[in-house]
Amino acid sequence: MDKLKIDQIAENIISVYPLLYKTISRPIKHQSITPGGMFVLGSLKRNGVQSMSDIGKCLAMPKPHVTVIVDKLIEEGYVERLNDPNDRRIINISITGKGIEVFHEIKKALAENMKIKLLNLTEEEHDILAVATQQVKDILTTILSKE
Amino acid sequence: MDKLKIDQIAENIISVYPLLYKTISRPIKHQSITPGGMFVLGSLKRNGVQSMSDIGKCLAMPKPHVTVIVDKLIEEGYVERLNDPNDRRIINISITGKGIEVFHEIKKALAENMKIKLLNLTEEEHDILAVATQQVKDILTTILSKE
DNA sequence: TGTAATAGTTATAATTTTGTAACCATTATA
DNA sequence: TATAATGGTTACAAAATTATAACTATTACA
């Protein structure tokens, strides 16, 4: 286990977060959705139907918080509750057409917002950023979905 | 401008954001510092002395919030106020030795926390993550340092 | 069957973040 | 000099996140 490399990863993550935050939080503003709601929609969009616990695990979010967020999303018609036929304790959450729509809208606003800034980059940097963000996403997802 | 690639970057960023936040916020808990305080320390550590407005701009944080956070950081002795000799309206914030210390402590806790999870990864994945986070950091920093 | 474990909700409180408006001191400018 | 603009603080309210504990319903298992 290379200690130096882990320190570097930690350092990078600490500095990247506020930067990401800056690029992401603005487009979400003015929408009828909170950041938490957006994350839940994103998780459902990526992973398909998920139980309440699954969502909490995926986003490292406490269960009561998931309940609150899902309640609000249902109120807006962005997701719906489904009973699990095999285990009646489980409640599966499914994103609706309207939910997918609003998710794309926000993603479009985010892309639009980024496009202005990305204009200053070279084609090569675009490629690097596309691959690098994908890799970070994949690996962190793997790490955090365990247990 | 490759629209598809930008969409992919936007998509990745939306999914990475909550994951990063969770990896950061957990180790910070139980410390005498909030995520916001951590971001301010990080900004000062990377950019050196900054005015209140600079901090707000760098972190896309409203000014009153910066004041509140800096007040708390000063209370703990992690940063200090410096008067600007050229413009008496400006107050520059400088990280102290104690601030650097606590920043490193938390980074160590973050690294420690990640180490456990990183154990499940291959050496190759470690390399990928180290490089990828570095690239994301560098490129986003470039983009956002422009105005 | 009886007990423990799991899935989810409810309620409540504390903390953090965000937003707004008013305000003072200082600087820039017409 | 009078006025506007800038940097920062204060005060307040609202929203979002986090944490905890108690609770119901269902399932697993000894």
Coordinates of C-alpha atoms (C1' of nucleotides) in Angstrom, one line a residue:
Chain A
M1 CA 0.0 0.0 0.0
D2 CA 1.7 3.1 -1.3
K3 CA 1.1 5.8 1.4
L4 CA 2.4 8.6 -0.7
K5 CA -0.1 7.8 -3.4
I6 CA -3.0 7.7 -1.1
D7 CA -2.0 11.1 0.4
Q8 CA -1.9 12.5 -3.0
I9 CA -5.4 11.1 -3.8
A10 CA -6.7 12.6 -0.5
E11 CA -5.1 16.0 -1.3
N12 CA -6.6 16.0 -4.8
I13 CA -10.1 15.1 -3.6
I14 CA -10.0 17.9 -1.0
S15 CA -9.1 20.5 -3.5
V16 CA -11.4 19.1 -6.3
Y17 CA -14.6 19.2 -4.2
P18 CA -15.1 22.9 -3.9
L19 CA -14.2 23.3 -7.5
L20 CA -16.8 20.8 -8.6
Y21 CA -19.2 22.4 -6.2
K22 CA -18.8 25.7 -7.9
T23 CA -19.5 24.3 -11.4
I24 CA -22.5 22.2 -10.2
S25 CA -24.4 24.1 -7.6
R26 CA -25.2 27.2 -9.8
P27 CA -27.2 25.3 -12.5
I28 CA -29.2 23.5 -9.9
K29 CA -30.3 26.7 -8.2
H30 CA -33.6 28.1 -9.5
Q31 CA -34.9 24.6 -10.1
S32 CA -37.7 23.0 -8.2
I33 CA -35.3 20.5 -6.6
T34 CA -32.7 20.4 -3.9
P35 CA -29.2 19.1 -4.3
G36 CA -30.2 16.0 -2.3
G37 CA -33.1 15.4 -4.6
M38 CA -30.9 15.8 -7.6
F39 CA -28.5 13.1 -6.3
V40 CA -31.3 10.7 -5.7
L41 CA -32.6 11.2 -9.2
G42 CA -29.1 10.7 -10.5
S43 CA -28.7 7.5 -8.6
L44 CA -32.0 6.1 -9.9
K45 CA -31.1 7.2 -13.4
R46 CA -27.8 5.4 -13.3
N47 CA -28.7 2.3 -11.2
G48 CA -32.4 1.8 -12.2
V49 CA -35.0 0.9 -9.6
Q50 CA -33.5 1.0 -6.1
S51 CA -34.8 0.3 -2.6
M52 CA -34.7 3.1 0.0
S53 CA -31.7 1.4 1.7
D54 CA -29.9 1.1 -1.6
I55 CA -30.2 4.8 -2.3
G56 CA -28.9 5.6 1.2
K57 CA -26.0 3.3 0.7
C58 CA -25.2 4.6 -2.8
L59 CA -25.2 8.2 -1.6
A60 CA -23.9 7.6 1.9
M61 CA -27.1 9.3 3.1
P62 CA -28.8 8.5 6.4
K63 CA -32.1 6.6 5.9
P64 CA -34.4 9.2 7.5
H65 CA -33.0 11.8 5.1
V66 CA -33.7 9.5 2.1
T67 CA -37.3 9.3 3.3
V68 CA -37.7 13.0 3.4
I69 CA -36.2 13.6 0.0
V70 CA -38.2 10.8 -1.7
D71 CA -41.4 12.2 -0.1
K72 CA -40.7 15.5 -1.7
L73 CA -39.8 13.9 -5.1
I74 CA -43.0 11.9 -5.0
E75 CA -44.9 15.1 -4.3
E76 CA -43.4 16.6 -7.5
G77 CA -44.1 13.4 -9.4
Y78 CA -40.5 12.8 -10.1
V79 CA -40.4 9.2 -8.6
E80 CA -42.8 6.6 -7.4
R81 CA -43.0 3.9 -4.8
L82 CA -43.3 0.3 -5.8
N83 CA -43.9 -2.7 -3.5
D84 CA -41.5 -5.5 -3.8
P85 CA -43.3 -8.8 -4.6
N86 CA -40.7 -10.9 -2.8
D87 CA -40.2 -9.0 0.4
R88 CA -43.0 -6.8 1.6
R89 CA -40.7 -4.8 3.8
I90 CA -38.9 -3.4 0.9
I91 CA -40.1 -0.3 -1.0
N92 CA -38.6 0.2 -4.4
I93 CA -38.2 3.7 -5.9
S94 CA -38.5 4.2 -9.6
I95 CA -37.9 7.4 -11.5
T96 CA -40.8 8.6 -13.6
G97 CA -40.8 10.2 -17.1
K98 CA -41.2 13.6 -15.5
G99 CA -38.2 12.8 -13.2
I100 CA -36.0 11.9 -16.2
E101 CA -37.1 15.0 -17.9
V102 CA -36.2 17.4 -15.0
F103 CA -32.9 15.5 -14.6
H104 CA -32.0 16.1 -18.2
E105 CA -33.1 19.8 -18.0
I106 CA -30.7 20.4 -15.1
K107 CA -27.9 18.4 -16.7
K108 CA -28.4 20.6 -19.8
A109 CA -28.2 23.7 -17.7
L110 CA -25.0 22.4 -16.2
A111 CA -23.5 21.5 -19.6
E112 CA -24.4 24.9 -20.9
N113 CA -22.7 26.5 -17.9
M114 CA -19.6 24.4 -18.4
K115 CA -19.4 24.9 -22.1
I116 CA -18.6 28.5 -21.6
K117 CA -15.7 27.6 -19.4
L118 CA -14.6 24.6 -21.4
L119 CA -14.1 26.9 -24.5
N120 CA -10.7 27.9 -23.2
L121 CA -9.5 24.3 -23.1
T122 CA -7.8 22.3 -25.9
E123 CA -9.5 19.3 -27.5
E124 CA -6.9 17.2 -25.7
E125 CA -7.9 18.6 -22.4
H126 CA -11.5 17.8 -23.1
D127 CA -10.6 14.2 -23.7
I128 CA -8.6 14.0 -20.5
L129 CA -11.4 15.5 -18.5
A130 CA -14.0 13.2 -19.9
V131 CA -11.9 10.1 -19.2
A132 CA -10.6 11.3 -15.8
T133 CA -14.1 12.2 -14.4
Q134 CA -15.4 8.8 -15.7
Q135 CA -12.6 7.0 -13.9
V136 CA -13.0 8.9 -10.6
K137 CA -16.7 8.2 -10.8
D138 CA -16.3 4.5 -11.5
I139 CA -13.8 3.8 -8.8
L140 CA -15.4 5.9 -6.1
T141 CA -18.8 4.2 -6.9
T142 CA -17.1 0.9 -6.4
I143 CA -15.5 1.8 -3.2
L144 CA -18.5 3.5 -1.6
S145 CA -21.2 1.0 -2.6
K146 CA -19.5 -1.7 -0.5
E147 CA -21.4 -2.3 2.7
Chain B
M1 CA -17.0 21.9 -29.6
D2 CA -18.0 18.2 -29.1
K3 CA -21.4 18.4 -27.5
L4 CA -21.5 14.7 -26.7
K5 CA -18.2 14.9 -24.8
I6 CA -19.4 17.9 -22.7
D7 CA -22.6 16.1 -21.8
Q8 CA -20.6 13.1 -20.7
I9 CA -18.4 15.4 -18.5
A10 CA -21.5 17.0 -17.1
E11 CA -23.0 13.6 -16.4
N12 CA -19.8 12.4 -14.7
I13 CA -19.5 15.5 -12.5
I14 CA -23.1 15.2 -11.4
S15 CA -22.5 11.6 -10.2
V16 CA -19.1 12.2 -8.7
Y17 CA -20.1 15.2 -6.7
P18 CA -22.1 13.5 -3.9
L19 CA -19.6 10.7 -3.7
L20 CA -16.7 13.2 -3.1
Y21 CA -18.7 15.1 -0.6
K22 CA -19.3 11.9 1.4
T23 CA -15.7 10.8 1.3
I24 CA -14.7 14.3 2.6
S25 CA -17.4 15.0 5.1
R26 CA -17.2 11.7 7.1
P27 CA -13.5 12.1 8.1
I28 CA -14.2 15.8 8.9
K29 CA -16.9 14.9 11.4
H30 CA -15.7 14.7 15.0
Q31 CA -13.2 17.4 14.2
S32 CA -13.6 20.9 15.4
I33 CA -14.3 22.1 11.9
T34 CA -17.2 22.2 9.4
P35 CA -16.9 21.3 5.7
G36 CA -17.1 25.0 4.9
G37 CA -14.3 25.8 7.3
M38 CA -12.2 23.0 5.7
F39 CA -12.8 24.5 2.2
V40 CA -11.7 27.9 3.4
L41 CA -8.5 26.4 4.9
G42 CA -7.9 24.5 1.7
S43 CA -8.3 27.6 -0.4
L44 CA -5.9 29.6 1.8
K45 CA -3.4 26.7 1.8
R46 CA -3.4 26.6 -2.0
N47 CA -3.7 30.2 -2.9
G48 CA -1.9 31.9 0.0
V49 CA -3.3 35.0 1.7
Q50 CA -6.7 36.0 0.4
S51 CA -9.2 38.7 1.0
M52 CA -12.7 37.9 2.2
S53 CA -14.1 38.5 -1.2
D54 CA -11.5 36.4 -2.9
I55 CA -12.4 33.5 -0.7
G56 CA -16.0 33.9 -1.5
K57 CA -15.3 34.0 -5.2
C58 CA -13.0 31.0 -5.1
L59 CA -15.5 28.9 -3.3
A60 CA -18.7 30.4 -4.7
M61 CA -19.7 31.2 -1.2
P62 CA -21.9 34.2 -0.2
K63 CA -20.0 36.8 1.7
P64 CA -21.9 36.7 4.9
H65 CA -21.2 33.0 5.0
V66 CA -17.5 33.6 4.6
T67 CA -17.6 36.0 7.5
V68 CA -19.3 33.4 9.7
I69 CA -16.9 30.7 8.8
V70 CA -13.8 32.9 9.2
D71 CA -15.0 34.1 12.6
K72 CA -15.2 30.5 13.7
L73 CA -11.8 29.7 12.3
I74 CA -10.3 32.7 14.0
E75 CA -11.9 31.6 17.3
E76 CA -10.1 28.3 17.0
G77 CA -6.9 30.1 16.0
Y78 CA -6.7 28.5 12.5
V79 CA -6.6 31.8 10.6
E80 CA -5.9 35.5 11.3
R81 CA -7.1 38.8 10.0
L82 CA -4.5 41.1 8.4
N83 CA -5.1 44.7 7.3
D84 CA -4.3 45.6 3.8
P85 CA -1.8 48.5 3.7
N86 CA -3.0 49.7 0.3
D87 CA -6.7 49.6 0.9
R88 CA -8.1 49.9 4.4
R89 CA -11.4 48.4 3.4
I90 CA -9.8 45.1 2.6
I91 CA -9.2 42.4 5.2
N92 CA -6.8 39.7 4.3
I93 CA -7.0 36.2 5.8
S94 CA -3.9 34.2 6.5
I95 CA -3.8 30.6 7.6
T96 CA -1.8 30.0 10.8
G97 CA 0.5 27.3 11.8
K98 CA -2.2 25.7 13.8
G99 CA -4.5 26.0 10.8
I100 CA -2.0 24.2 8.6
E101 CA -1.6 21.6 11.3
V102 CA -5.3 20.8 11.6
F103 CA -5.6 20.8 7.8
H104 CA -3.0 18.1 7.6
E105 CA -4.6 16.2 10.5
I106 CA -7.9 16.0 8.6
K107 CA -6.2 15.2 5.4
K108 CA -4.5 12.3 7.2
A109 CA -7.9 11.2 8.6
L110 CA -9.3 11.3 5.1
A111 CA -6.4 9.3 3.8
E112 CA -6.7 6.8 6.6
N113 CA -10.4 6.5 5.9
M114 CA -9.8 6.0 2.3
K115 CA -7.0 3.5 2.8
I116 CA -9.5 1.0 4.3
K117 CA -11.7 1.3 1.2
L118 CA -8.8 1.4 -1.2
L119 CA -7.6 -2.0 0.0
N120 CA -10.2 -3.6 -2.2
L121 CA -8.7 -1.9 -5.3
T122 CA -5.8 -3.1 -7.4
E123 CA -2.5 -1.3 -7.7
E124 CA -3.5 -0.3 -11.2
E125 CA -6.7 1.3 -9.9
H126 CA -4.7 3.3 -7.4
D127 CA -2.6 4.7 -10.1
I128 CA -5.6 5.5 -12.2
L129 CA -7.3 7.3 -9.3
A130 CA -4.2 9.3 -8.4
V131 CA -3.7 10.5 -12.0
A132 CA -7.4 11.1 -12.7
T133 CA -8.0 13.2 -9.6
Q134 CA -4.9 15.2 -10.3
Q135 CA -6.1 15.8 -13.9
V136 CA -9.5 16.9 -12.8
K137 CA -8.1 19.2 -10.2
D138 CA -5.6 20.8 -12.6
I139 CA -8.1 21.4 -15.4
L140 CA -10.9 22.7 -13.2
T141 CA -8.4 25.0 -11.5
T142 CA -7.3 26.3 -14.9
I143 CA -10.9 26.9 -15.9
L144 CA -12.0 28.6 -12.8
S145 CA -9.0 30.7 -12.2
K146 CA -10.1 32.8 -15.2
E147 CA -12.1 35.6 -13.7
Chain C
dT1 C1' -43.1 -20.6 18.1
dG2 C1' -40.2 -17.1 19.9
dT3 C1' -36.5 -14.0 19.2
dA4 C1' -33.6 -11.4 16.5
dA5 C1' -32.6 -8.9 12.4
dT6 C1' -34.0 -6.0 8.5
dA7 C1' -36.6 -2.2 5.9
dG8 C1' -38.7 1.8 6.4
dT9 C1' -41.1 5.7 8.7
dT10 C1' -41.9 9.2 12.1
dA11 C1' -40.5 12.7 15.2
dT12 C1' -37.4 15.8 16.9
dA13 C1' -33.3 18.5 17.4
dA14 C1' -29.0 20.4 16.1
dT15 C1' -25.9 21.9 12.6
dT16 C1' -24.8 23.9 8.3
dT17 C1' -25.7 26.4 4.3
dT18 C1' -28.1 30.0 1.8
dG19 C1' -30.4 34.4 1.0
dT20 C1' -31.6 39.1 1.9
dA21 C1' -31.4 43.6 3.5
dA22 C1' -29.5 47.1 6.1
dC23 C1' -25.5 49.1 7.7
dC24 C1' -20.5 51.3 8.3
dA25 C1' -16.0 52.5 6.5
dT26 C1' -13.2 53.4 2.8
dT27 C1' -12.1 54.4 -1.9
dA28 C1' -13.1 56.1 -6.6
dT29 C1' -15.0 59.4 -9.5
dA30 C1' -17.8 63.0 -11.5
Chain D
dT1 C1' -17.1 68.2 -2.5
dA2 C1' -20.9 65.2 -3.3
dT3 C1' -22.1 60.8 -5.0
dA4 C1' -21.4 56.3 -6.2
dA5 C1' -19.1 52.0 -5.8
dT6 C1' -16.5 48.5 -3.1
dG7 C1' -15.3 45.5 1.0
dG8 C1' -16.9 43.8 4.9
dT9 C1' -20.0 43.0 8.9
dT10 C1' -24.4 42.3 11.3
dA11 C1' -28.9 40.5 11.9
dC12 C1' -32.4 37.7 10.6
dA13 C1' -35.0 34.1 8.2
dA14 C1' -35.3 30.1 5.5
dA15 C1' -33.8 25.9 3.6
dA16 C1' -31.0 21.7 3.7
dT17 C1' -28.4 18.3 5.9
dT18 C1' -27.2 15.2 9.7
dA19 C1' -28.1 12.5 13.9
dT20 C1' -30.7 9.9 17.2
dA21 C1' -34.3 7.3 19.0
dA22 C1' -38.5 5.1 19.0
dC23 C1' -41.7 2.7 16.4
dT24 C1' -44.3 -0.6 12.9
dA25 C1' -44.2 -4.3 9.7
dT26 C1' -42.0 -8.1 7.8
dT27 C1' -38.7 -11.7 7.4
dA28 C1' -35.1 -15.0 9.0
dC29 C1' -33.8 -18.4 11.9
dA30 C1' -32.7 -21.1 16.2

